């Protein structure tokens, strides 16, 4: 950034000597701009990473000691059944057809033996986090997002780790998660190929039941060692039953397959329970838990927070568990036990009547509560990182002393976790540590708990324990998000600093408010003052931030965020703000000093510039905000297109020369805009429709032919008028004519290829070789001709580019997207026409130069002393065009697909090139398809900028500054809760908006190659309006 500042000053010095050099400086991407772009890329890369520091940090802490219960446990062993993907209502409800329960054995237990309820899971409702919550008692942190969720991202403690011996059977996706590194756990999984959606998945469950049967058989017949293990204390057996999940995905949860699978699981459990009771001689020392990891939506999917996904059944029975109770007074009982208000309890949904269970006491839990429930039944310590709260009302009423002791151990375990988290934060924070105040008298609370226990006041002790747990969990969350406010501020200020720096740079170098038009005397004095200020700022900010970071023992990346903060706010902004500062000072000081006497025209003009600038900024920000919404609702693009059409006809383009043709073109523009607005409202997952592709191809050809005809007419007119040079011109235009004809024929040929290829694919004949060959020849020759040929006039070249880009797009299309592309061409052509018209029309006030002698202008022109074309300045209209450009980019992006997932693009688009599955090639072809509309938009913008003498680097920086307004939005929209999909999408939105700088760099570079800077549109006769298509 130092270059920017130093060269600014050089500019001042050189300015008087070599005015012509300025022009060259401004048209090219010179070293200054390169430095900015480089800083921009690094800045965006670093700030993209920042979300992992802010949103995705592991909540796990280490170094806690386990808290045993110190009383004999009710159960010697625990059997856990997890029916993967079983949703609560399908399990509990009475089958409409048979009038009976689908799971008679478990139903009998609910009614006569044990307790039941709903286990409320958290999002993401997926298999892995579900099992972690059940067995380890914590909700898996989203930091696993960075580790791919596959392997264990972190070491964690869980139920099986605490037992003497554990046995587990089930899916290879689940078992290794818990058995790895646990030597006393014996587990077995079927091969992954068995999880085939096509076959009947309930055989997966049968496999698991058979394995347990085999285990018990082995132990009772020949394996003495196994027998000893199974008969020890604190043993657990885990049965993971994947059938329901697989059947739910394949046939949906309302299917016969799903219902049959529920029945099969029920029969299997009945068998296993009987075998186990027989094996242990009905000793009454076995506890059973039946639940699911997540539910299943009606669409056969899970992951999000839909009720069908988050509500899973829970049935607990056996040793240490209370029997069924009447539902009378249940709310009051649970509320008093947990020391909570009724509405805070998870039981806040009415039990559906078709469950026929309303008369029975229902014990709902949060999923992680099942972990301390199981450990308490078994008498082992809670998993160290568990945030589950023991559901005391599920434990037997006959042993209140044990229940209290278990809850006390649960409280101490969570308290320990809180203490470690708090002290580690305090240790790393030397100054400004703000503790969690609500737990400051924790010692007194624990004293009271012990007091109640010693007096056998079990209920009072339990209430206090519950209160203590609530506070500890709040405290844990407080420290988990401790750094967030600081980091959020740093990142947001970083983005604002970058946007302001870019804006000031454009203002200084490409407008008349900038350096060149300042009073040089004032400028150099103020420069010195601001330089001193900047140095002080750098010093103070660096000391403060580094001090703060050192004191808080911050990670290395935090320093990098702060480097950018200091760079922007202490260096680039103070150094570049001087001319603007002088401009504002001048405007206001003179107005106030002359108030009441006479109005100084110059300063009122200055004020109107400021006013217009504010209006422009506000509207720019509003459009950007609407584009942010378009990421979630593509319909917003439709709305914006309608607004664009109407507003531009009545405002922006209204002043261009009146007349019949102009009205005609304006209506055409309006129609084109309204047609464009249809596309973003259409569904993304459109099927294949070859007829539409061919129709689109023919329309584009007609458009091309019409263009040629217009040109021919104009040329013959010109030929009649002019004399000598026209011969040469005619030759050139003949060459154009030939090229265009070839292109039009190629487009028609492409349509034909698409048609024949698809019909032969439909007949399952395969991809005809000749079609494939022709497709590739057309694609390659299209690229070659783009690289070699340059049209000789403005519209010639534009027509040529449109036609040649249509060919690959057509070959990659499957449905209405060709119509979209054709209309986009028409839309952009008219856009350029109007923008050039507006700019060339000298009756429009925007080009009235504001000189001290002139009339005050109401419109903003930064160009003060000379006509714009000489100085290559940037005006408010250029900023408006940049906004239009970004909008068109988004239309190109989202118009016919959702870029956030490339999978939404039909793979069948590539079938004209290859039918064999080659992911890399197909991906590349799809990227070409996405890139073509964007490139077309970029080319039209580039053509406009060339002809309006807008410096390319300037317009590039404006575009970047504008899109970073969106990046800030997406930064705040990143989600750390929700389904895997929602989290992933929010991250990819943020990454896409940050990658926009690179995409734009690419687009600007390619369009700069395709559009020679010499190519000019010359409007030699502004009254002659019918030359829409005009050649030089
Ligand atoms: Zn699952």
Coordinates of C-alpha atoms in Angstrom, one line a residue, residues 756-769 915:
X756 CA -30.1 -36.0 -33.2
X757 CA -27.9 -36.8 -30.2
X758 CA -30.7 -36.7 -27.8
X759 CA -33.0 -38.8 -30.0
X760 CA -30.4 -41.5 -30.4
X761 CA -29.7 -41.4 -26.6
X762 CA -33.4 -41.8 -26.1
X763 CA -33.5 -44.8 -28.3
X764 CA -30.5 -46.1 -26.2
X765 CA -28.4 -46.4 -29.4
X766 CA -25.6 -44.4 -27.6
X767 CA -23.8 -41.3 -28.6
X768 CA -23.2 -41.3 -32.4
X769 CA -19.5 -40.9 -33.1
X915 CA -21.5 -40.2 -22.1

